[in-house]
Amino acid sequence: MPTDPMSAVPGRPNQAAAEGHAQRLRRRWLGPALVVLSALAIALGASVGSTGLDALWRAAQDPVAWQIVMDIRLPRTLGAWLTGALLGLSGAVAQGVFRNPLADPFLLGSASGAVLGVALLLALMGAPVSSASWLLKMGMTGAAFLGALGGVLLTLLLAQGVQQTLRLLLAGVVVGYVLGAVKDLVTLAVPDVLSSMLGFVLGNTSLLGWNACALLALVLVPLLLVAAASARVLDGLSLGEATAQSLGLPLAPLRAVLVAVLALGTGAAVAQAGLIGFVGLAAPHLVRSLVRVTHGPLLLLSALAGGLLLSVADIIARVVIAPQELPVGVLTAVLGGTYLLWLMYRRTRAGQS
């Protein structure tokens, strides 16, 4: 009597069932786990200062220490989480729109435009970083956002809209290089600009306050809702452009909406915290390495993972060489690049086995 060759391998059906069960468990618990870990990271960040770790209950007994926690540490940590959430969401949208797992939130020229906007403002005002008042800081935020928005609009103009994904991607690369070159010309013409904008280029969360937190939250919540409502387009695009069109999806308008989500999320994050790389690239990869989900849950999980990654990186940047600080953008580049290299190595080994 013939037998099934798969049944001759002991444990294969049980192994497949176990893997499916593990996937269902991870899908069920990953979101709550990220929320709990984010809350713990925010509490830990509010406890970490230049003098080391201060327990929140001890700080509550000292009015001065409690004011430092509430006015400096807590808004900084919460702002870092919100910035990372925006970058994680933007990274998931970018990878879905461009159908490329290596797509970055800065692909549409927003990063280069933000840096150029800050460089032009500092060159026109001629104010060194030591004299940076709150008015100048607000001006730098506005200049960064307008520069990021201008970079994206220039990309869309060069690509003649959002209909052709490849053309949009190439236009973003070209705009990024051109705006970067213009920024270099500005710094050559006004050398003082370079030292003044160093913290912005390297990524900096130390200046995030409650106003920045409110602005980031006001941007994050509606973008999450809009992106989640448009997630079916990303699911369709993952099957190919022709398949998505055959499903009757309104690709052109919803793709324009997703590009606007990507541009606004990236621009708001860069305007408040400077250039912080690899968070938007690594967060969706981290989620995909744990669970297999459609783009609806992926967008939310990527935002949670991005917030957790940046808040943890901000804590490490504060304690690794305390009482001094590392630029958080440099740290995320090192940690994110190392993680992606390890992920590529693991997948290569899995493909060879």
mmCIF file of C-alpha atoms in Angstrom:
data_model
loop_
_atom_site.group_PDB
_atom_site.id
_atom_site.type_symbol
_atom_site.label_atom_id
_atom_site.label_comp_id
_atom_site.label_asym_id
_atom_site.label_seq_id
_atom_site.Cartn_x
_atom_site.Cartn_y
_atom_site.Cartn_z
ATOM 1 C CA MET A 1 0.000 0.000 0.000
ATOM 2 C CA PRO A 2 1.589 3.369 -1.033
ATOM 3 C CA THR A 3 2.445 5.835 1.644
ATOM 4 C CA ASP A 4 2.756 9.598 1.648
ATOM 5 C CA PRO A 5 6.483 10.492 1.455
ATOM 6 C CA MET A 6 5.892 13.467 3.778
ATOM 7 C CA SER A 7 4.489 11.128 6.411
ATOM 8 C CA ALA A 8 7.739 9.191 6.315
ATOM 9 C CA VAL A 9 9.487 12.200 7.854
ATOM 10 C CA PRO A 10 8.671 12.142 11.548
ATOM 11 C CA GLY A 11 7.453 15.427 12.960
ATOM 12 C CA ARG A 12 6.994 17.395 9.692
ATOM 13 C CA PRO A 13 3.197 17.962 10.008
ATOM 14 C CA ASN A 14 3.600 18.696 13.705
ATOM 15 C CA GLN A 15 6.400 21.154 12.929
ATOM 16 C CA ALA A 16 4.257 23.050 10.390
ATOM 17 C CA ALA A 17 1.359 23.182 12.838
ATOM 18 C CA ALA A 18 3.656 24.428 15.584
ATOM 19 C CA GLU A 19 5.038 27.174 13.332
ATOM 20 C CA GLY A 20 1.522 28.282 12.406
ATOM 21 C CA HIS A 21 0.514 28.347 16.058
ATOM 22 C CA ALA A 22 3.619 30.397 16.923
ATOM 23 C CA GLN A 23 2.765 32.900 14.182
ATOM 24 C CA ARG A 24 -0.771 33.325 15.538
ATOM 25 C CA LEU A 25 0.547 33.859 19.037
ATOM 26 C CA ARG A 26 3.063 36.459 17.865
ATOM 27 C CA ARG A 27 0.397 38.309 15.877
ATOM 28 C CA ARG A 28 -1.805 38.379 18.969
ATOM 29 C CA TRP A 29 0.808 39.513 21.475
ATOM 30 C CA LEU A 30 3.301 41.604 19.471
ATOM 31 C CA GLY A 31 1.227 44.788 19.604
ATOM 32 C CA PRO A 32 0.573 44.711 23.361
ATOM 33 C CA ALA A 33 4.193 43.721 23.994
ATOM 34 C CA LEU A 34 5.451 46.729 22.012
ATOM 35 C CA VAL A 35 3.093 49.020 23.934
ATOM 36 C CA VAL A 36 4.284 47.689 27.303
ATOM 37 C CA LEU A 37 7.952 47.890 26.295
ATOM 38 C CA SER A 38 7.426 51.445 25.018
ATOM 39 C CA ALA A 39 5.852 52.476 28.338
ATOM 40 C CA LEU A 40 8.777 50.955 30.223
ATOM 41 C CA ALA A 41 11.265 52.718 27.925
ATOM 42 C CA ILE A 42 9.531 56.077 28.452
ATOM 43 C CA ALA A 43 9.552 55.566 32.236
ATOM 44 C CA LEU A 44 13.231 54.608 32.119
ATOM 45 C CA GLY A 45 14.063 57.579 29.910
ATOM 46 C CA ALA A 46 12.370 59.923 32.353
ATOM 47 C CA SER A 47 14.588 58.450 35.091
ATOM 48 C CA VAL A 48 17.920 58.829 33.272
ATOM 49 C CA GLY A 49 19.839 62.069 33.701
ATOM 50 C CA SER A 50 23.392 63.345 33.497
ATOM 51 C CA THR A 51 24.058 62.063 37.009
ATOM 52 C CA GLY A 52 22.804 58.555 36.290
ATOM 53 C CA LEU A 53 19.573 56.734 37.089
ATOM 54 C CA ASP A 54 17.149 58.514 39.400
ATOM 55 C CA ALA A 55 14.067 56.594 40.478
ATOM 56 C CA LEU A 56 10.876 58.479 39.713
ATOM 57 C CA TRP A 57 9.497 57.939 43.204
ATOM 58 C CA ARG A 58 12.632 59.513 44.671
ATOM 59 C CA ALA A 59 12.428 62.425 42.255
ATOM 60 C CA ALA A 60 8.800 63.006 43.302
ATOM 61 C CA GLN A 61 10.040 63.830 46.801
ATOM 62 C CA ASP A 62 12.347 66.583 45.529
ATOM 63 C CA PRO A 63 10.531 69.494 43.839
ATOM 64 C CA VAL A 64 13.601 70.509 41.797
ATOM 65 C CA ALA A 65 14.274 66.968 40.604
ATOM 66 C CA TRP A 66 10.604 66.467 39.780
ATOM 67 C CA GLN A 67 10.567 69.674 37.731
ATOM 68 C CA ILE A 68 13.593 68.400 35.779
ATOM 69 C CA VAL A 69 11.753 65.145 35.104
ATOM 70 C CA MET A 70 8.530 66.822 33.997
ATOM 71 C CA ASP A 71 10.027 69.706 32.013
ATOM 72 C CA ILE A 72 13.117 68.098 30.440
ATOM 73 C CA ARG A 73 13.420 64.323 30.659
ATOM 74 C CA LEU A 74 9.819 63.212 30.121
ATOM 75 C CA PRO A 75 9.051 65.434 27.101
ATOM 76 C CA ARG A 76 12.407 64.514 25.582
ATOM 77 C CA THR A 77 11.760 60.782 25.953
ATOM 78 C CA LEU A 78 8.145 61.010 24.816
ATOM 79 C CA GLY A 79 9.195 63.214 21.884
ATOM 80 C CA ALA A 80 11.832 60.654 20.889
ATOM 81 C CA TRP A 81 9.162 57.927 20.923
ATOM 82 C CA LEU A 82 6.782 60.002 18.789
ATOM 83 C CA THR A 83 9.583 60.840 16.342
ATOM 84 C CA GLY A 84 10.517 57.177 16.036
ATOM 85 C CA ALA A 85 6.855 56.235 15.541
ATOM 86 C CA LEU A 86 6.557 58.709 12.671
ATOM 87 C CA LEU A 87 9.735 57.360 11.080
ATOM 88 C CA GLY A 88 8.589 53.756 11.528
ATOM 89 C CA LEU A 89 5.225 54.518 9.949
ATOM 90 C CA SER A 90 6.858 56.442 7.093
ATOM 91 C CA GLY A 91 9.309 53.594 6.507
ATOM 92 C CA ALA A 92 6.515 51.013 6.244
ATOM 93 C CA VAL A 93 4.621 53.263 3.815
ATOM 94 C CA ALA A 94 7.751 53.866 1.715
ATOM 95 C CA GLN A 95 8.566 50.160 1.472
ATOM 96 C CA GLY A 96 4.973 49.404 0.492
ATOM 97 C CA VAL A 97 4.661 52.183 -2.096
ATOM 98 C CA PHE A 98 8.005 51.415 -3.751
ATOM 99 C CA ARG A 99 7.634 47.628 -3.278
ATOM 100 C CA ASN A 100 11.197 47.577 -2.000
ATOM 101 C CA PRO A 101 12.188 46.347 1.488
ATOM 102 C CA LEU A 102 15.211 48.670 1.391
ATOM 103 C CA ALA A 103 13.143 51.811 0.787
ATOM 104 C CA ASP A 104 13.843 54.580 3.271
ATOM 105 C CA PRO A 105 11.540 57.401 4.459
ATOM 106 C CA PHE A 106 14.080 59.935 3.160
ATOM 107 C CA LEU A 107 13.884 58.705 -0.448
ATOM 108 C CA LEU A 108 11.679 61.540 -1.733
ATOM 109 C CA GLY A 109 14.202 64.270 -0.966
ATOM 110 C CA SER A 110 12.688 65.311 2.360
ATOM 111 C CA ALA A 111 15.922 64.904 4.334
ATOM 112 C CA SER A 112 18.054 66.892 1.892
ATOM 113 C CA GLY A 113 15.380 69.568 1.669
ATOM 114 C CA ALA A 114 15.179 69.873 5.459
ATOM 115 C CA VAL A 115 18.950 70.238 5.810
ATOM 116 C CA LEU A 116 19.026 72.829 3.041
ATOM 117 C CA GLY A 117 16.213 74.802 4.689
ATOM 118 C CA VAL A 118 18.096 74.933 7.996
ATOM 119 C CA ALA A 119 21.345 75.869 6.242
ATOM 120 C CA LEU A 120 19.684 78.737 4.357
ATOM 121 C CA LEU A 121 18.037 80.065 7.524
ATOM 122 C CA LEU A 122 21.296 80.038 9.481
ATOM 123 C CA ALA A 123 23.166 81.620 6.584
ATOM 124 C CA LEU A 124 20.621 84.428 6.339
ATOM 125 C CA MET A 125 20.439 85.065 10.095
ATOM 126 C CA GLY A 126 24.130 84.522 10.783
ATOM 127 C CA ALA A 127 23.380 83.314 14.326
ATOM 128 C CA PRO A 128 25.834 80.887 15.912
ATOM 129 C CA VAL A 129 24.525 77.948 17.916
ATOM 130 C CA SER A 130 25.604 79.559 21.187
ATOM 131 C CA SER A 131 23.113 82.362 20.634
ATOM 132 C CA ALA A 132 20.271 80.116 19.549
ATOM 133 C CA SER A 133 17.176 81.540 21.219
ATOM 134 C CA TRP A 134 13.791 79.862 21.278
ATOM 135 C CA LEU A 135 12.810 82.050 18.320
ATOM 136 C CA LEU A 136 15.738 80.754 16.271
ATOM 137 C CA LYS A 137 14.911 77.173 17.267
ATOM 138 C CA MET A 138 11.331 77.639 16.128
ATOM 139 C CA GLY A 139 12.628 79.148 12.920
ATOM 140 C CA MET A 140 14.898 76.134 12.369
ATOM 141 C CA THR A 141 11.919 73.824 12.878
ATOM 142 C CA GLY A 142 9.831 75.757 10.373
ATOM 143 C CA ALA A 143 12.684 75.966 7.873
ATOM 144 C CA ALA A 144 13.321 72.232 8.143
ATOM 145 C CA PHE A 145 9.656 71.406 7.573
ATOM 146 C CA LEU A 146 9.328 73.793 4.633
ATOM 147 C CA GLY A 147 12.558 72.446 3.160
ATOM 148 C CA ALA A 148 11.353 68.853 3.522
ATOM 149 C CA LEU A 149 8.018 69.751 1.929
ATOM 150 C CA GLY A 150 9.801 71.605 -0.886
ATOM 151 C CA GLY A 151 12.043 68.607 -1.552
ATOM 152 C CA VAL A 152 9.045 66.291 -1.859
ATOM 153 C CA LEU A 153 7.154 68.717 -4.114
ATOM 154 C CA LEU A 154 10.208 69.042 -6.347
ATOM 155 C CA THR A 155 10.404 65.259 -6.553
ATOM 156 C CA LEU A 156 6.741 65.024 -7.507
ATOM 157 C CA LEU A 157 7.212 67.735 -10.141
ATOM 158 C CA LEU A 158 10.212 65.979 -11.630
ATOM 159 C CA ALA A 159 8.433 62.614 -11.603
ATOM 160 C CA GLN A 160 5.281 64.172 -13.119
ATOM 161 C CA GLY A 161 3.102 62.831 -10.341
ATOM 162 C CA VAL A 162 2.938 59.528 -8.507
ATOM 163 C CA GLN A 163 1.744 57.268 -11.322
ATOM 164 C CA GLN A 164 5.152 55.739 -12.096
ATOM 165 C CA THR A 165 6.799 54.278 -8.996
ATOM 166 C CA LEU A 166 10.214 53.811 -10.596
ATOM 167 C CA ARG A 167 10.227 57.366 -11.959
ATOM 168 C CA LEU A 168 9.238 58.683 -8.522
ATOM 169 C CA LEU A 169 12.058 56.732 -6.892
ATOM 170 C CA LEU A 170 14.669 57.963 -9.370
ATOM 171 C CA ALA A 171 13.412 61.544 -9.074
ATOM 172 C CA GLY A 172 13.755 61.356 -5.296
ATOM 173 C CA VAL A 173 17.359 60.186 -5.581
ATOM 174 C CA VAL A 174 18.201 62.963 -8.030
ATOM 175 C CA VAL A 175 16.532 65.654 -5.915
ATOM 176 C CA GLY A 176 18.347 64.385 -2.830
ATOM 177 C CA TYR A 177 21.730 64.695 -4.511
ATOM 178 C CA VAL A 178 20.971 68.119 -6.009
ATOM 179 C CA LEU A 179 19.669 69.629 -2.760
ATOM 180 C CA GLY A 180 22.604 68.105 -0.896
ATOM 181 C CA ALA A 181 24.993 69.762 -3.318
ATOM 182 C CA VAL A 182 23.241 73.118 -2.860
ATOM 183 C CA LYS A 183 23.570 72.710 0.906
ATOM 184 C CA ASP A 184 27.302 72.082 0.468
ATOM 185 C CA LEU A 185 27.590 75.285 -1.563
ATOM 186 C CA VAL A 186 25.841 77.215 1.219
ATOM 187 C CA THR A 187 28.218 75.835 3.850
ATOM 188 C CA LEU A 188 31.214 76.686 1.665
ATOM 189 C CA ALA A 189 29.970 80.244 1.228
ATOM 190 C CA VAL A 190 29.145 80.643 4.957
ATOM 191 C CA PRO A 191 31.425 78.269 6.926
ATOM 192 C CA ASP A 192 29.838 79.210 10.280
ATOM 193 C CA VAL A 193 26.671 77.428 9.185
ATOM 194 C CA LEU A 194 28.328 74.024 9.415
ATOM 195 C CA SER A 195 29.057 74.193 13.145
ATOM 196 C CA SER A 196 25.638 75.675 13.887
ATOM 197 C CA MET A 197 23.713 72.898 12.149
ATOM 198 C CA LEU A 198 25.921 70.008 13.281
ATOM 199 C CA GLY A 199 23.476 68.875 15.943
ATOM 200 C CA PHE A 200 20.618 68.944 13.448
ATOM 201 C CA VAL A 201 22.489 66.865 10.880
ATOM 202 C CA LEU A 202 23.570 64.257 13.449
ATOM 203 C CA GLY A 203 20.122 63.969 15.018
ATOM 204 C CA ASN A 204 19.269 65.535 18.365
ATOM 205 C CA THR A 205 16.440 64.854 20.810
ATOM 206 C CA SER A 206 17.701 67.050 23.652
ATOM 207 C CA LEU A 207 15.658 70.076 22.552
ATOM 208 C CA LEU A 208 12.315 68.255 22.343
ATOM 209 C CA GLY A 209 9.752 69.789 24.689
ATOM 210 C CA TRP A 210 6.045 69.548 25.328
ATOM 211 C CA ASN A 211 5.233 71.765 22.339
ATOM 212 C CA ALA A 212 7.173 69.413 20.064
ATOM 213 C CA CYS A 213 5.405 66.412 21.610
ATOM 214 C CA ALA A 214 2.011 67.975 20.966
ATOM 215 C CA LEU A 215 2.912 68.758 17.354
ATOM 216 C CA LEU A 216 4.298 65.261 16.716
ATOM 217 C CA ALA A 217 1.210 63.635 18.255
ATOM 218 C CA LEU A 218 -1.122 65.838 16.199
ATOM 219 C CA VAL A 219 0.685 64.661 13.069
ATOM 220 C CA LEU A 220 1.055 60.982 14.034
ATOM 221 C CA VAL A 221 -2.553 60.167 14.940
ATOM 222 C CA PRO A 222 -4.255 61.325 11.702
ATOM 223 C CA LEU A 223 -1.447 59.894 9.570
ATOM 224 C CA LEU A 224 -1.920 56.495 11.207
ATOM 225 C CA LEU A 225 -5.646 56.620 10.476
ATOM 226 C CA VAL A 226 -5.167 57.716 6.866
ATOM 227 C CA ALA A 227 -2.432 55.135 6.229
ATOM 228 C CA ALA A 228 -4.525 52.345 7.769
ATOM 229 C CA ALA A 229 -7.488 53.321 5.581
ATOM 230 C CA SER A 230 -5.233 53.112 2.498
ATOM 231 C CA ALA A 231 -3.502 49.870 3.508
ATOM 232 C CA ARG A 232 -5.432 47.800 0.962
ATOM 233 C CA VAL A 233 -3.609 49.640 -1.821
ATOM 234 C CA LEU A 234 -0.283 48.580 -0.332
ATOM 235 C CA ASP A 235 -1.562 45.001 -0.151
ATOM 236 C CA GLY A 236 -2.556 45.212 -3.801
ATOM 237 C CA LEU A 237 0.761 46.733 -4.859
ATOM 238 C CA SER A 238 2.614 43.912 -3.111
ATOM 239 C CA LEU A 239 1.025 41.586 -5.691
ATOM 240 C CA GLY A 240 2.211 43.756 -8.578
ATOM 241 C CA GLU A 241 0.959 46.877 -10.354
ATOM 242 C CA ALA A 242 -1.089 44.968 -12.934
ATOM 243 C CA THR A 243 -2.728 42.781 -10.290
ATOM 244 C CA ALA A 244 -3.588 45.810 -8.171
ATOM 245 C CA GLN A 245 -5.240 47.491 -11.154
ATOM 246 C CA SER A 246 -7.168 44.326 -12.010
ATOM 247 C CA LEU A 247 -8.600 44.348 -8.479
ATOM 248 C CA GLY A 248 -10.209 47.712 -9.193
ATOM 249 C CA LEU A 249 -8.183 49.650 -6.642
ATOM 250 C CA PRO A 250 -7.981 53.441 -7.192
ATOM 251 C CA LEU A 251 -4.188 53.399 -7.393
ATOM 252 C CA ALA A 252 -3.498 56.979 -8.482
ATOM 253 C CA PRO A 253 -5.432 58.892 -5.771
ATOM 254 C CA LEU A 254 -4.582 56.506 -2.936
ATOM 255 C CA ARG A 255 -0.930 56.398 -3.952
ATOM 256 C CA ALA A 256 -0.910 60.197 -3.818
ATOM 257 C CA VAL A 257 -2.426 60.002 -0.317
ATOM 258 C CA LEU A 258 0.269 57.557 0.800
ATOM 259 C CA VAL A 259 3.038 59.742 -0.633
ATOM 260 C CA ALA A 260 1.547 62.674 1.295
ATOM 261 C CA VAL A 261 1.583 60.554 4.475
ATOM 262 C CA LEU A 262 5.208 59.666 3.820
ATOM 263 C CA ALA A 263 6.207 63.276 3.162
ATOM 264 C CA LEU A 264 4.331 64.806 6.102
ATOM 265 C CA GLY A 265 5.472 62.154 8.588
ATOM 266 C CA THR A 266 9.108 62.400 7.544
ATOM 267 C CA GLY A 267 9.043 66.186 7.399
ATOM 268 C CA ALA A 268 7.547 66.522 10.890
ATOM 269 C CA ALA A 269 10.056 64.065 12.386
ATOM 270 C CA VAL A 270 13.068 65.690 10.720
ATOM 271 C CA ALA A 271 11.901 69.190 11.605
ATOM 272 C CA GLN A 272 11.738 68.347 15.317
ATOM 273 C CA ALA A 273 14.698 65.987 15.828
ATOM 274 C CA GLY A 274 16.971 66.370 12.806
ATOM 275 C CA LEU A 275 18.257 63.546 10.632
ATOM 276 C CA ILE A 276 17.841 60.225 12.406
ATOM 277 C CA GLY A 277 18.596 57.382 10.054
ATOM 278 C CA PHE A 278 17.827 53.665 9.946
ATOM 279 C CA VAL A 279 14.836 53.808 12.317
ATOM 280 C CA GLY A 280 12.365 54.036 9.444
ATOM 281 C CA LEU A 281 14.258 51.344 7.572
ATOM 282 C CA ALA A 282 14.786 48.927 10.471
ATOM 283 C CA ALA A 283 11.373 49.127 12.198
ATOM 284 C CA PRO A 284 9.333 47.432 9.408
ATOM 285 C CA HIS A 285 12.089 44.821 9.005
ATOM 286 C CA LEU A 286 11.956 44.082 12.725
ATOM 287 C CA VAL A 287 8.188 43.561 12.563
ATOM 288 C CA ARG A 288 8.388 41.348 9.464
ATOM 289 C CA SER A 289 11.077 39.222 11.075
ATOM 290 C CA LEU A 290 8.654 38.452 13.937
ATOM 291 C CA VAL A 291 5.262 38.102 12.227
ATOM 292 C CA ARG A 292 3.727 37.806 8.773
ATOM 293 C CA VAL A 293 0.891 40.333 8.523
ATOM 294 C CA THR A 294 -0.839 42.451 5.925
ATOM 295 C CA HIS A 295 -0.094 46.166 5.646
ATOM 296 C CA GLY A 296 -2.925 47.212 7.951
ATOM 297 C CA PRO A 297 -1.382 45.727 11.104
ATOM 298 C CA LEU A 298 2.131 46.260 9.722
ATOM 299 C CA LEU A 299 1.745 50.051 9.686
ATOM 300 C CA LEU A 300 0.681 50.209 13.336
ATOM 301 C CA LEU A 301 3.300 47.692 14.476
ATOM 302 C CA SER A 302 6.025 49.537 12.565
ATOM 303 C CA ALA A 303 5.064 52.797 14.272
ATOM 304 C CA LEU A 304 5.219 51.096 17.681
ATOM 305 C CA ALA A 305 8.532 49.443 16.840
ATOM 306 C CA GLY A 306 10.001 52.718 15.553
ATOM 307 C CA GLY A 307 8.995 54.545 18.716
ATOM 308 C CA LEU A 308 10.516 51.818 20.886
ATOM 309 C CA LEU A 309 13.750 51.729 18.875
ATOM 310 C CA LEU A 310 14.345 55.483 19.026
ATOM 311 C CA SER A 311 13.419 55.836 22.702
ATOM 312 C CA VAL A 312 15.848 53.024 23.607
ATOM 313 C CA ALA A 313 18.539 54.550 21.377
ATOM 314 C CA ASP A 314 17.997 57.923 23.072
ATOM 315 C CA ILE A 315 18.517 56.326 26.503
ATOM 316 C CA ILE A 316 21.704 54.588 25.349
ATOM 317 C CA ALA A 317 22.995 57.831 23.817
ATOM 318 C CA ARG A 318 22.584 59.533 27.194
ATOM 319 C CA VAL A 319 24.277 56.907 29.353
ATOM 320 C CA VAL A 320 27.059 55.416 27.240
ATOM 321 C CA ILE A 321 29.495 58.322 27.791
ATOM 322 C CA ALA A 322 27.641 60.149 30.595
ATOM 323 C CA PRO A 323 27.649 62.983 31.585
ATOM 324 C CA GLN A 324 28.226 63.737 27.870
ATOM 325 C CA GLU A 325 25.872 62.505 25.151
ATOM 326 C CA LEU A 326 26.254 60.769 21.819
ATOM 327 C CA PRO A 327 24.253 62.158 18.880
ATOM 328 C CA VAL A 328 21.283 59.830 18.691
ATOM 329 C CA GLY A 329 21.360 59.844 14.877
ATOM 330 C CA VAL A 330 24.882 58.422 14.908
ATOM 331 C CA LEU A 331 23.858 55.725 17.373
ATOM 332 C CA THR A 332 20.786 54.682 15.367
ATOM 333 C CA ALA A 333 22.944 54.465 12.234
ATOM 334 C CA VAL A 334 25.406 52.149 13.979
ATOM 335 C CA LEU A 335 22.762 49.983 15.656
ATOM 336 C CA GLY A 336 20.416 49.935 12.669
ATOM 337 C CA GLY A 337 23.176 49.156 10.195
ATOM 338 C CA THR A 338 24.463 46.346 12.407
ATOM 339 C CA TYR A 339 20.971 44.881 12.737
ATOM 340 C CA LEU A 340 20.350 44.948 8.980
ATOM 341 C CA LEU A 341 23.729 43.334 8.271
ATOM 342 C CA TRP A 342 22.911 40.580 10.768
ATOM 343 C CA LEU A 343 19.475 40.123 9.194
ATOM 344 C CA MET A 344 20.998 39.829 5.713
ATOM 345 C CA TYR A 345 23.552 37.323 7.001
ATOM 346 C CA ARG A 346 20.852 35.222 8.662
ATOM 347 C CA ARG A 347 18.701 35.148 5.527
ATOM 348 C CA THR A 348 21.714 34.265 3.392
ATOM 349 C CA ARG A 349 22.540 31.360 5.687
ATOM 350 C CA ALA A 350 18.907 30.248 5.657
ATOM 351 C CA GLY A 351 18.872 30.329 1.844
ATOM 352 C CA GLN A 352 22.028 28.231 1.630
ATOM 353 C CA SER A 353 20.803 25.584 4.084
#
